[in-house]
Amino acid sequence: MRLSLLLIALLSTIQVHAWASKGHNIAAYIAEQFLTGDARLLIDHVLSNDAGYNRYLIANEDQTLLSSSNAAIWADKFAETEEGRKTRRWHFIQLGKQERDISDKGMENILSREGIVKAIVEQDTLLRDHATTPDNKLKALKFLIHFIPDMTQPYHVEIFGQGAGRRLVEWKDLRPSLHLVWDQFLIEEALARQYGEPNLNAAFYWAKQFADSVKNLREDRFKSRIDSLIGCPSPNLIETCAYRWAVDTAQLHIPSRDFPPDGDLSKRYFLDNIDIVAEQLLKAGVRLALRLNLIFSKKTGFDWLDSK
């Protein structure tokens, strides 16, 4: 299989952002592996309204739509502009302790306030509305491509008062925040160890490895694995899924205090948590594919779910 090159330039990481550029490209490429043919064609049509479309795509027979365009990281760049300033709060959410337990009241509370859950529901709804203008549809698509993966980053869905992501920690010779370690450093360390360089080509290969690990399973195990990654019993209901995905991330038990004796998180802490990073990115890609398939082809892309 011929692999296409990734054209996205690296962005400087800002604390409100999740997964940084490589993480978002990994999630987007995984999603592409599970898109239906109809969804791919219609996504291409919407992205073609982007003024930079021709610069972002490569003309070859294994062309990628999401991770070879700026779509995966556009929302971060937009949040840095005057126009997009108000969207910064759309990238994260804090849950109250009672909202961690799945309930109708918990969902109602979260959907009533600004944050990533409400943003996902609103952008998903805009994409499905035939009255949405092409320009707003393009923005909604790029927001959704970004926000669904954002929701799987543990320090973008926290419990009220936790604030662990702001804690400064040690990483080799640096003093980043714990949030930045999860955004960027854990992923780059994994890419460097496996491929020698933490570049975007390495991210592309890592994403392919994740996707293949699921696609190559026997049919019964494939179904079970996909169901687990989707994590929503009613995949057609975006409100239900967005809420459940937030709770799923909030319930992760990420060590934020008991660090190694030498303090350097690039060693034992990396080994203890890189599997969580990989699983979260895989969830991000599969969940993104699910929503894009439903929006653009009216199918989940997974036949046993469509028959329910």
PDB file of C-alpha atoms in Angstrom:
ATOM      1  CA  MET A   1       0.000   0.000   0.000  1.00  0.00           C
ATOM      2  CA  ARG A   2       1.478   3.367  -1.014  1.00  0.00           C
ATOM      3  CA  LEU A   3       1.475   5.853   1.834  1.00  0.00           C
ATOM      4  CA  SER A   4       0.773   9.515   1.215  1.00  0.00           C
ATOM      5  CA  LEU A   5       2.922  12.203   2.803  1.00  0.00           C
ATOM      6  CA  LEU A   6       1.567  14.457   5.527  1.00  0.00           C
ATOM      7  CA  LEU A   7       1.692  18.131   4.701  1.00  0.00           C
ATOM      8  CA  ILE A   8       0.676  19.755   7.944  1.00  0.00           C
ATOM      9  CA  ALA A   9       3.204  22.201   9.382  1.00  0.00           C
ATOM     10  CA  LEU A  10       3.899  21.893  13.103  1.00  0.00           C
ATOM     11  CA  LEU A  11       2.097  24.330  15.381  1.00  0.00           C
ATOM     12  CA  SER A  12       3.376  25.708  18.622  1.00  0.00           C
ATOM     13  CA  THR A  13       1.408  24.161  21.469  1.00  0.00           C
ATOM     14  CA  ILE A  14      -0.895  26.355  23.531  1.00  0.00           C
ATOM     15  CA  GLN A  15      -2.260  25.068  26.821  1.00  0.00           C
ATOM     16  CA  VAL A  16      -5.885  25.060  25.706  1.00  0.00           C
ATOM     17  CA  HIS A  17      -5.043  22.681  22.858  1.00  0.00           C
ATOM     18  CA  ALA A  18      -5.136  18.897  23.055  1.00  0.00           C
ATOM     19  CA  TRP A  19      -2.892  16.261  21.484  1.00  0.00           C
ATOM     20  CA  ALA A  20      -0.884  18.888  19.533  1.00  0.00           C
ATOM     21  CA  SER A  21      -0.594  18.463  15.765  1.00  0.00           C
ATOM     22  CA  LYS A  22       0.805  14.916  15.659  1.00  0.00           C
ATOM     23  CA  GLY A  23      -1.891  13.525  17.926  1.00  0.00           C
ATOM     24  CA  HIS A  24      -4.624  15.100  15.838  1.00  0.00           C
ATOM     25  CA  ASN A  25      -3.104  13.753  12.645  1.00  0.00           C
ATOM     26  CA  ILE A  26      -2.917  10.261  14.131  1.00  0.00           C
ATOM     27  CA  ALA A  27      -6.601  10.400  15.142  1.00  0.00           C
ATOM     28  CA  ALA A  28      -7.633  11.780  11.737  1.00  0.00           C
ATOM     29  CA  TYR A  29      -5.749   9.123   9.810  1.00  0.00           C
ATOM     30  CA  ILE A  30      -7.285   6.360  11.939  1.00  0.00           C
ATOM     31  CA  ALA A  31     -10.723   7.817  11.197  1.00  0.00           C
ATOM     32  CA  GLU A  32     -10.009   7.729   7.469  1.00  0.00           C
ATOM     33  CA  GLN A  33      -9.476   3.984   7.630  1.00  0.00           C
ATOM     34  CA  PHE A  34     -13.076   3.491   8.767  1.00  0.00           C
ATOM     35  CA  LEU A  35     -14.898   5.983   6.508  1.00  0.00           C
ATOM     36  CA  THR A  36     -17.496   4.739   4.041  1.00  0.00           C
ATOM     37  CA  GLY A  37     -17.005   5.550   0.372  1.00  0.00           C
ATOM     38  CA  ASP A  38     -19.959   7.940   0.359  1.00  0.00           C
ATOM     39  CA  ALA A  39     -18.688   9.763   3.441  1.00  0.00           C
ATOM     40  CA  ARG A  40     -15.241  10.170   1.918  1.00  0.00           C
ATOM     41  CA  LEU A  41     -16.652  11.693  -1.269  1.00  0.00           C
ATOM     42  CA  LEU A  42     -18.909  14.148   0.558  1.00  0.00           C
ATOM     43  CA  ILE A  43     -16.180  15.141   3.021  1.00  0.00           C
ATOM     44  CA  ASP A  44     -13.931  15.861   0.057  1.00  0.00           C
ATOM     45  CA  HIS A  45     -16.682  18.047  -1.409  1.00  0.00           C
ATOM     46  CA  VAL A  46     -17.047  20.069   1.802  1.00  0.00           C
ATOM     47  CA  LEU A  47     -13.277  20.473   2.238  1.00  0.00           C
ATOM     48  CA  SER A  48     -12.986  21.650  -1.370  1.00  0.00           C
ATOM     49  CA  ASN A  49     -14.583  24.912  -0.195  1.00  0.00           C
ATOM     50  CA  ASP A  50     -11.404  25.618   1.793  1.00  0.00           C
ATOM     51  CA  ALA A  51      -9.302  28.270   0.049  1.00  0.00           C
ATOM     52  CA  GLY A  52      -6.166  26.246   0.804  1.00  0.00           C
ATOM     53  CA  TYR A  53      -7.605  22.923  -0.347  1.00  0.00           C
ATOM     54  CA  ASN A  54      -5.233  22.415  -3.298  1.00  0.00           C
ATOM     55  CA  ARG A  55      -2.207  23.053  -1.101  1.00  0.00           C
ATOM     56  CA  TYR A  56      -3.264  20.498   1.484  1.00  0.00           C
ATOM     57  CA  LEU A  57      -3.976  17.469  -0.691  1.00  0.00           C
ATOM     58  CA  ILE A  58      -1.556  15.319  -2.628  1.00  0.00           C
ATOM     59  CA  ALA A  59      -2.608  13.844  -5.950  1.00  0.00           C
ATOM     60  CA  ASN A  60      -1.879  10.170  -5.587  1.00  0.00           C
ATOM     61  CA  GLU A  61      -3.948   7.030  -5.397  1.00  0.00           C
ATOM     62  CA  ASP A  62      -3.817   6.814  -1.601  1.00  0.00           C
ATOM     63  CA  GLN A  63      -4.903  10.381  -0.987  1.00  0.00           C
ATOM     64  CA  THR A  64      -5.973  11.157   2.563  1.00  0.00           C
ATOM     65  CA  LEU A  65      -8.634  13.744   3.268  1.00  0.00           C
ATOM     66  CA  LEU A  66      -8.493  14.600   6.921  1.00  0.00           C
ATOM     67  CA  SER A  67      -4.869  14.204   7.952  1.00  0.00           C
ATOM     68  CA  SER A  68      -3.399  15.588   4.727  1.00  0.00           C
ATOM     69  CA  SER A  69      -5.417  18.776   4.991  1.00  0.00           C
ATOM     70  CA  ASN A  70      -5.265  21.406   7.679  1.00  0.00           C
ATOM     71  CA  ALA A  71      -8.658  20.182   8.867  1.00  0.00           C
ATOM     72  CA  ALA A  72      -7.326  18.252  11.862  1.00  0.00           C
ATOM     73  CA  ILE A  73      -5.599  21.266  13.448  1.00  0.00           C
ATOM     74  CA  TRP A  74      -7.578  24.192  12.050  1.00  0.00           C
ATOM     75  CA  ALA A  75      -9.576  24.704  15.265  1.00  0.00           C
ATOM     76  CA  ASP A  76      -6.393  25.359  17.257  1.00  0.00           C
ATOM     77  CA  LYS A  77      -5.201  27.930  14.733  1.00  0.00           C
ATOM     78  CA  PHE A  78      -8.647  29.541  14.593  1.00  0.00           C
ATOM     79  CA  ALA A  79      -8.725  29.899  18.397  1.00  0.00           C
ATOM     80  CA  GLU A  80      -5.625  32.108  18.153  1.00  0.00           C
ATOM     81  CA  THR A  81      -7.417  34.654  15.943  1.00  0.00           C
ATOM     82  CA  GLU A  82      -9.578  37.530  17.104  1.00  0.00           C
ATOM     83  CA  GLU A  83     -12.609  35.961  15.430  1.00  0.00           C
ATOM     84  CA  GLY A  84     -12.007  32.594  17.027  1.00  0.00           C
ATOM     85  CA  ARG A  85     -11.104  33.776  20.498  1.00  0.00           C
ATOM     86  CA  LYS A  86     -14.479  32.823  21.931  1.00  0.00           C
ATOM     87  CA  THR A  87     -14.010  29.227  20.756  1.00  0.00           C
ATOM     88  CA  ARG A  88     -11.083  28.569  23.086  1.00  0.00           C
ATOM     89  CA  ARG A  89     -13.482  27.401  25.787  1.00  0.00           C
ATOM     90  CA  TRP A  90     -14.974  24.893  23.342  1.00  0.00           C
ATOM     91  CA  HIS A  91     -11.866  22.689  23.588  1.00  0.00           C
ATOM     92  CA  PHE A  92     -12.402  21.388  27.124  1.00  0.00           C
ATOM     93  CA  ILE A  93     -14.911  20.738  29.909  1.00  0.00           C
ATOM     94  CA  GLN A  94     -14.873  20.228  33.645  1.00  0.00           C
ATOM     95  CA  LEU A  95     -17.378  17.796  35.096  1.00  0.00           C
ATOM     96  CA  GLY A  96     -18.974  17.972  38.495  1.00  0.00           C
ATOM     97  CA  LYS A  97     -18.609  14.824  40.583  1.00  0.00           C
ATOM     98  CA  GLN A  98     -22.269  13.915  40.096  1.00  0.00           C
ATOM     99  CA  GLU A  99     -21.929  14.276  36.328  1.00  0.00           C
ATOM    100  CA  ARG A 100     -19.403  11.435  36.204  1.00  0.00           C
ATOM    101  CA  ASP A 101     -22.248   9.008  36.803  1.00  0.00           C
ATOM    102  CA  ILE A 102     -24.293   8.580  33.626  1.00  0.00           C
ATOM    103  CA  SER A 103     -27.714  10.160  34.077  1.00  0.00           C
ATOM    104  CA  ASP A 104     -30.220  12.258  32.143  1.00  0.00           C
ATOM    105  CA  LYS A 105     -29.679  15.103  34.615  1.00  0.00           C
ATOM    106  CA  GLY A 106     -25.920  14.931  34.141  1.00  0.00           C
ATOM    107  CA  MET A 107     -26.301  15.129  30.379  1.00  0.00           C
ATOM    108  CA  GLU A 108     -28.731  18.041  30.675  1.00  0.00           C
ATOM    109  CA  ASN A 109     -26.315  19.955  32.906  1.00  0.00           C
ATOM    110  CA  ILE A 110     -23.328  19.490  30.617  1.00  0.00           C
ATOM    111  CA  LEU A 111     -25.239  20.389  27.458  1.00  0.00           C
ATOM    112  CA  SER A 112     -26.458  23.602  29.088  1.00  0.00           C
ATOM    113  CA  ARG A 113     -23.000  25.176  29.467  1.00  0.00           C
ATOM    114  CA  GLU A 114     -20.143  26.143  27.186  1.00  0.00           C
ATOM    115  CA  GLY A 115     -17.578  23.435  26.595  1.00  0.00           C
ATOM    116  CA  ILE A 116     -16.507  20.646  24.334  1.00  0.00           C
ATOM    117  CA  VAL A 117     -19.613  18.477  24.775  1.00  0.00           C
ATOM    118  CA  LYS A 118     -21.980  21.254  23.734  1.00  0.00           C
ATOM    119  CA  ALA A 119     -19.613  22.285  20.910  1.00  0.00           C
ATOM    120  CA  ILE A 120     -19.552  18.773  19.437  1.00  0.00           C
ATOM    121  CA  VAL A 121     -23.343  18.529  19.514  1.00  0.00           C
ATOM    122  CA  GLU A 122     -23.757  21.960  17.909  1.00  0.00           C
ATOM    123  CA  GLN A 123     -21.214  21.393  15.126  1.00  0.00           C
ATOM    124  CA  ASP A 124     -22.588  17.912  14.409  1.00  0.00           C
ATOM    125  CA  THR A 125     -26.083  19.418  14.147  1.00  0.00           C
ATOM    126  CA  LEU A 126     -24.883  22.152  11.771  1.00  0.00           C
ATOM    127  CA  LEU A 127     -23.310  19.563   9.500  1.00  0.00           C
ATOM    128  CA  ARG A 128     -26.568  17.610   9.291  1.00  0.00           C
ATOM    129  CA  ASP A 129     -28.689  20.704   8.612  1.00  0.00           C
ATOM    130  CA  HIS A 130     -29.324  21.199   4.868  1.00  0.00           C
ATOM    131  CA  ALA A 131     -29.833  24.921   5.496  1.00  0.00           C
ATOM    132  CA  THR A 132     -26.248  25.409   6.725  1.00  0.00           C
ATOM    133  CA  THR A 133     -24.224  27.539   4.300  1.00  0.00           C
ATOM    134  CA  PRO A 134     -21.159  25.946   2.616  1.00  0.00           C
ATOM    135  CA  ASP A 135     -18.795  28.169   4.610  1.00  0.00           C
ATOM    136  CA  ASN A 136     -20.406  27.308   7.948  1.00  0.00           C
ATOM    137  CA  LYS A 137     -20.535  23.642   6.974  1.00  0.00           C
ATOM    138  CA  LEU A 138     -16.788  23.729   6.284  1.00  0.00           C
ATOM    139  CA  LYS A 139     -16.119  25.310   9.680  1.00  0.00           C
ATOM    140  CA  ALA A 140     -18.405  22.806  11.423  1.00  0.00           C
ATOM    141  CA  LEU A 141     -16.602  19.896   9.771  1.00  0.00           C
ATOM    142  CA  LYS A 142     -13.180  21.181  10.804  1.00  0.00           C
ATOM    143  CA  PHE A 143     -14.384  21.821  14.354  1.00  0.00           C
ATOM    144  CA  LEU A 144     -15.797  18.284  14.609  1.00  0.00           C
ATOM    145  CA  ILE A 145     -12.637  16.688  13.172  1.00  0.00           C
ATOM    146  CA  HIS A 146     -10.745  18.442  15.960  1.00  0.00           C
ATOM    147  CA  PHE A 147     -13.109  18.326  18.940  1.00  0.00           C
ATOM    148  CA  ILE A 148     -13.903  14.601  18.977  1.00  0.00           C
ATOM    149  CA  PRO A 149     -10.194  13.760  19.398  1.00  0.00           C
ATOM    150  CA  ASP A 150      -9.812  16.635  21.911  1.00  0.00           C
ATOM    151  CA  MET A 151     -12.429  14.904  24.081  1.00  0.00           C
ATOM    152  CA  THR A 152     -10.176  11.852  24.528  1.00  0.00           C
ATOM    153  CA  GLN A 153      -7.261  13.850  25.987  1.00  0.00           C
ATOM    154  CA  PRO A 154      -7.442  13.284  29.774  1.00  0.00           C
ATOM    155  CA  TYR A 155      -6.586  16.868  30.694  1.00  0.00           C
ATOM    156  CA  HIS A 156      -9.315  18.312  28.486  1.00  0.00           C
ATOM    157  CA  VAL A 157     -12.032  16.558  30.479  1.00  0.00           C
ATOM    158  CA  GLU A 158     -11.329  17.021  34.164  1.00  0.00           C
ATOM    159  CA  ILE A 159     -13.239  17.001  37.408  1.00  0.00           C
ATOM    160  CA  PHE A 160     -14.025  20.439  38.888  1.00  0.00           C
ATOM    161  CA  GLY A 161     -11.188  21.669  41.077  1.00  0.00           C
ATOM    162  CA  GLN A 162      -8.656  19.090  39.915  1.00  0.00           C
ATOM    163  CA  GLY A 163      -6.385  21.382  37.905  1.00  0.00           C
ATOM    164  CA  ALA A 164      -3.673  18.718  37.641  1.00  0.00           C
ATOM    165  CA  GLY A 165      -2.903  19.638  34.044  1.00  0.00           C
ATOM    166  CA  ARG A 166      -1.418  22.982  35.142  1.00  0.00           C
ATOM    167  CA  ARG A 167       1.157  21.349  37.391  1.00  0.00           C
ATOM    168  CA  LEU A 168       4.752  21.836  36.235  1.00  0.00           C
ATOM    169  CA  VAL A 169       6.737  18.606  35.956  1.00  0.00           C
ATOM    170  CA  GLU A 170      10.140  17.386  34.742  1.00  0.00           C
ATOM    171  CA  TRP A 171      10.697  16.005  31.256  1.00  0.00           C
ATOM    172  CA  LYS A 172      14.380  15.458  30.483  1.00  0.00           C
ATOM    173  CA  ASP A 173      15.833  18.990  30.663  1.00  0.00           C
ATOM    174  CA  LEU A 174      12.472  20.754  30.403  1.00  0.00           C
ATOM    175  CA  ARG A 175       9.799  21.935  32.855  1.00  0.00           C
ATOM    176  CA  PRO A 176       6.519  21.587  30.939  1.00  0.00           C
ATOM    177  CA  SER A 177       3.039  21.402  32.380  1.00  0.00           C
ATOM    178  CA  LEU A 178       1.543  17.959  32.868  1.00  0.00           C
ATOM    179  CA  HIS A 179      -1.037  18.997  30.257  1.00  0.00           C
ATOM    180  CA  LEU A 180       1.722  19.563  27.685  1.00  0.00           C
ATOM    181  CA  VAL A 181       3.298  16.206  28.501  1.00  0.00           C
ATOM    182  CA  TRP A 182       0.015  14.544  27.504  1.00  0.00           C
ATOM    183  CA  ASP A 183      -0.587  16.836  24.547  1.00  0.00           C
ATOM    184  CA  GLN A 184       2.761  16.299  22.943  1.00  0.00           C
ATOM    185  CA  PHE A 185       5.714  14.800  24.782  1.00  0.00           C
ATOM    186  CA  LEU A 186       4.382  11.274  25.405  1.00  0.00           C
ATOM    187  CA  ILE A 187       3.438  10.926  21.717  1.00  0.00           C
ATOM    188  CA  GLU A 188       6.740  12.329  20.453  1.00  0.00           C
ATOM    189  CA  GLU A 189       8.711  10.068  22.778  1.00  0.00           C
ATOM    190  CA  ALA A 190       6.807   7.023  21.483  1.00  0.00           C
ATOM    191  CA  LEU A 191       7.450   8.030  17.865  1.00  0.00           C
ATOM    192  CA  ALA A 192      11.147   8.625  18.533  1.00  0.00           C
ATOM    193  CA  ARG A 193      11.587   5.252  20.243  1.00  0.00           C
ATOM    194  CA  GLN A 194       9.751   3.319  17.537  1.00  0.00           C
ATOM    195  CA  TYR A 195      10.752   5.191  14.375  1.00  0.00           C
ATOM    196  CA  GLY A 196      13.888   7.143  15.307  1.00  0.00           C
ATOM    197  CA  GLU A 197      12.385  10.579  14.678  1.00  0.00           C
ATOM    198  CA  PRO A 198       9.158  12.079  16.088  1.00  0.00           C
ATOM    199  CA  ASN A 199       8.105  13.490  12.722  1.00  0.00           C
ATOM    200  CA  LEU A 200       4.772  13.421  10.918  1.00  0.00           C
ATOM    201  CA  ASN A 201       5.706  10.464   8.732  1.00  0.00           C
ATOM    202  CA  ALA A 202       6.298   8.493  11.929  1.00  0.00           C
ATOM    203  CA  ALA A 203       2.892   9.636  13.206  1.00  0.00           C
ATOM    204  CA  PHE A 204       1.342   8.391   9.975  1.00  0.00           C
ATOM    205  CA  TYR A 205       2.906   4.925  10.339  1.00  0.00           C
ATOM    206  CA  TRP A 206       1.944   4.712  14.012  1.00  0.00           C
ATOM    207  CA  ALA A 207      -1.661   5.550  13.132  1.00  0.00           C
ATOM    208  CA  LYS A 208      -1.702   2.884  10.430  1.00  0.00           C
ATOM    209  CA  GLN A 209      -0.419   0.366  12.972  1.00  0.00           C
ATOM    210  CA  PHE A 210      -3.272   1.271  15.346  1.00  0.00           C
ATOM    211  CA  ALA A 211      -5.929   1.012  12.644  1.00  0.00           C
ATOM    212  CA  ASP A 212      -4.583  -2.291  11.326  1.00  0.00           C
ATOM    213  CA  SER A 213      -4.527  -3.751  14.837  1.00  0.00           C
ATOM    214  CA  VAL A 214      -8.324  -3.436  14.820  1.00  0.00           C
ATOM    215  CA  LYS A 215      -9.101  -4.092  11.151  1.00  0.00           C
ATOM    216  CA  ASN A 216      -7.133  -7.356  11.132  1.00  0.00           C
ATOM    217  CA  LEU A 217      -9.066  -8.926  14.007  1.00  0.00           C
ATOM    218  CA  ARG A 218     -11.407 -11.874  13.453  1.00  0.00           C
ATOM    219  CA  GLU A 219     -14.983 -10.776  12.790  1.00  0.00           C
ATOM    220  CA  ASP A 220     -16.327 -11.446  16.295  1.00  0.00           C
ATOM    221  CA  ARG A 221     -13.371  -9.765  17.986  1.00  0.00           C
ATOM    222  CA  PHE A 222     -13.506  -6.875  15.512  1.00  0.00           C
ATOM    223  CA  LYS A 223     -17.136  -6.177  16.426  1.00  0.00           C
ATOM    224  CA  SER A 224     -16.410  -6.353  20.149  1.00  0.00           C
ATOM    225  CA  ARG A 225     -13.387  -4.078  19.827  1.00  0.00           C
ATOM    226  CA  ILE A 226     -15.242  -1.461  17.781  1.00  0.00           C
ATOM    227  CA  ASP A 227     -18.176  -1.479  20.224  1.00  0.00           C
ATOM    228  CA  SER A 228     -15.736  -0.938  23.072  1.00  0.00           C
ATOM    229  CA  LEU A 229     -13.943   1.920  21.312  1.00  0.00           C
ATOM    230  CA  ILE A 230     -17.210   3.660  20.374  1.00  0.00           C
ATOM    231  CA  GLY A 231     -18.397   3.418  23.973  1.00  0.00           C
ATOM    232  CA  CYS A 232     -21.962   4.511  23.265  1.00  0.00           C
ATOM    233  CA  PRO A 233     -24.977   2.170  23.147  1.00  0.00           C
ATOM    234  CA  SER A 234     -26.945   4.619  20.968  1.00  0.00           C
ATOM    235  CA  PRO A 235     -24.437   5.687  18.275  1.00  0.00           C
ATOM    236  CA  ASN A 236     -27.064   7.622  16.312  1.00  0.00           C
ATOM    237  CA  LEU A 237     -27.671  10.021  19.218  1.00  0.00           C
ATOM    238  CA  ILE A 238     -24.918  12.633  19.299  1.00  0.00           C
ATOM    239  CA  GLU A 239     -26.036  14.153  22.628  1.00  0.00           C
ATOM    240  CA  THR A 240     -25.835  10.769  24.340  1.00  0.00           C
ATOM    241  CA  CYS A 241     -22.515   9.848  22.763  1.00  0.00           C
ATOM    242  CA  ALA A 242     -20.812  13.197  23.410  1.00  0.00           C
ATOM    243  CA  TYR A 243     -21.833  13.058  27.074  1.00  0.00           C
ATOM    244  CA  ARG A 244     -20.740   9.442  27.485  1.00  0.00           C
ATOM    245  CA  TRP A 245     -17.411  10.160  25.794  1.00  0.00           C
ATOM    246  CA  ALA A 246     -16.744  12.993  28.240  1.00  0.00           C
ATOM    247  CA  VAL A 247     -17.545  10.736  31.188  1.00  0.00           C
ATOM    248  CA  ASP A 248     -15.378   7.961  29.735  1.00  0.00           C
ATOM    249  CA  THR A 249     -12.370  10.298  29.654  1.00  0.00           C
ATOM    250  CA  ALA A 250     -13.087  11.815  33.060  1.00  0.00           C
ATOM    251  CA  GLN A 251     -13.103   8.356  34.626  1.00  0.00           C
ATOM    252  CA  LEU A 252      -9.555   7.576  33.525  1.00  0.00           C
ATOM    253  CA  HIS A 253      -7.271   7.296  36.511  1.00  0.00           C
ATOM    254  CA  ILE A 254      -4.190   9.227  35.399  1.00  0.00           C
ATOM    255  CA  PRO A 255      -1.395   9.521  37.990  1.00  0.00           C
ATOM    256  CA  SER A 256      -0.824  13.239  38.580  1.00  0.00           C
ATOM    257  CA  ARG A 257       0.968  13.164  41.923  1.00  0.00           C
ATOM    258  CA  ASP A 258       2.902   9.932  42.458  1.00  0.00           C
ATOM    259  CA  PHE A 259       5.784  10.564  40.059  1.00  0.00           C
ATOM    260  CA  PRO A 260       9.068   8.602  39.808  1.00  0.00           C
ATOM    261  CA  PRO A 261      11.711   9.323  42.482  1.00  0.00           C
ATOM    262  CA  ASP A 262      14.001  11.062  39.971  1.00  0.00           C
ATOM    263  CA  GLY A 263      11.076  13.195  38.771  1.00  0.00           C
ATOM    264  CA  ASP A 264      11.762  12.669  35.051  1.00  0.00           C
ATOM    265  CA  LEU A 265       8.485  11.660  33.377  1.00  0.00           C
ATOM    266  CA  SER A 266      10.217  10.608  30.154  1.00  0.00           C
ATOM    267  CA  LYS A 267      11.207   7.290  31.708  1.00  0.00           C
ATOM    268  CA  ARG A 268       8.943   5.176  33.938  1.00  0.00           C
ATOM    269  CA  TYR A 269       5.959   7.530  33.704  1.00  0.00           C
ATOM    270  CA  PHE A 270       6.146   7.270  29.908  1.00  0.00           C
ATOM    271  CA  LEU A 271       6.107   3.465  30.058  1.00  0.00           C
ATOM    272  CA  ASP A 272       3.217   3.466  32.523  1.00  0.00           C
ATOM    273  CA  ASN A 273       1.017   5.729  30.398  1.00  0.00           C
ATOM    274  CA  ILE A 274       1.830   5.338  26.702  1.00  0.00           C
ATOM    275  CA  ASP A 275      -0.706   2.498  26.320  1.00  0.00           C
ATOM    276  CA  ILE A 276      -3.397   4.853  27.639  1.00  0.00           C
ATOM    277  CA  VAL A 277      -2.370   7.458  25.059  1.00  0.00           C
ATOM    278  CA  ALA A 278      -2.549   4.865  22.272  1.00  0.00           C
ATOM    279  CA  GLU A 279      -5.993   3.655  23.372  1.00  0.00           C
ATOM    280  CA  GLN A 280      -7.335   7.210  23.605  1.00  0.00           C
ATOM    281  CA  LEU A 281      -6.107   8.059  20.103  1.00  0.00           C
ATOM    282  CA  LEU A 282      -7.689   4.894  18.751  1.00  0.00           C
ATOM    283  CA  LYS A 283     -10.983   5.818  20.429  1.00  0.00           C
ATOM    284  CA  ALA A 284     -10.698   9.298  18.915  1.00  0.00           C
ATOM    285  CA  GLY A 285     -10.264   7.952  15.383  1.00  0.00           C
ATOM    286  CA  VAL A 286     -13.055   5.379  15.540  1.00  0.00           C
ATOM    287  CA  ARG A 287     -15.513   7.808  17.170  1.00  0.00           C
ATOM    288  CA  LEU A 288     -14.710  10.466  14.592  1.00  0.00           C
ATOM    289  CA  ALA A 289     -15.298   7.976  11.763  1.00  0.00           C
ATOM    290  CA  LEU A 290     -18.613   6.956  13.323  1.00  0.00           C
ATOM    291  CA  ARG A 291     -19.941  10.519  13.406  1.00  0.00           C
ATOM    292  CA  LEU A 292     -18.667  11.447   9.938  1.00  0.00           C
ATOM    293  CA  ASN A 293     -20.170   8.288   8.448  1.00  0.00           C
ATOM    294  CA  LEU A 294     -23.537   9.008  10.069  1.00  0.00           C
ATOM    295  CA  ILE A 295     -23.507  12.633   8.936  1.00  0.00           C
ATOM    296  CA  PHE A 296     -22.395  12.040   5.351  1.00  0.00           C
ATOM    297  CA  SER A 297     -23.646   8.553   4.472  1.00  0.00           C
ATOM    298  CA  LYS A 298     -26.463   7.941   7.012  1.00  0.00           C
ATOM    299  CA  LYS A 299     -24.658   4.773   8.114  1.00  0.00           C
ATOM    300  CA  THR A 300     -22.262   4.068  10.954  1.00  0.00           C
ATOM    301  CA  GLY A 301     -19.820   2.241   8.695  1.00  0.00           C
ATOM    302  CA  PHE A 302     -20.226  -0.837  10.900  1.00  0.00           C
ATOM    303  CA  ASP A 303     -23.022  -3.043   9.539  1.00  0.00           C
ATOM    304  CA  TRP A 304     -24.060  -4.678  12.830  1.00  0.00           C
ATOM    305  CA  LEU A 305     -24.705  -1.234  14.333  1.00  0.00           C
ATOM    306  CA  ASP A 306     -26.772  -0.164  11.316  1.00  0.00           C
ATOM    307  CA  SER A 307     -29.006  -3.205  11.734  1.00  0.00           C
ATOM    308  CA  LYS A 308     -29.946  -2.335  15.314  1.00  0.00           C
TER     309      LYS A 308
END
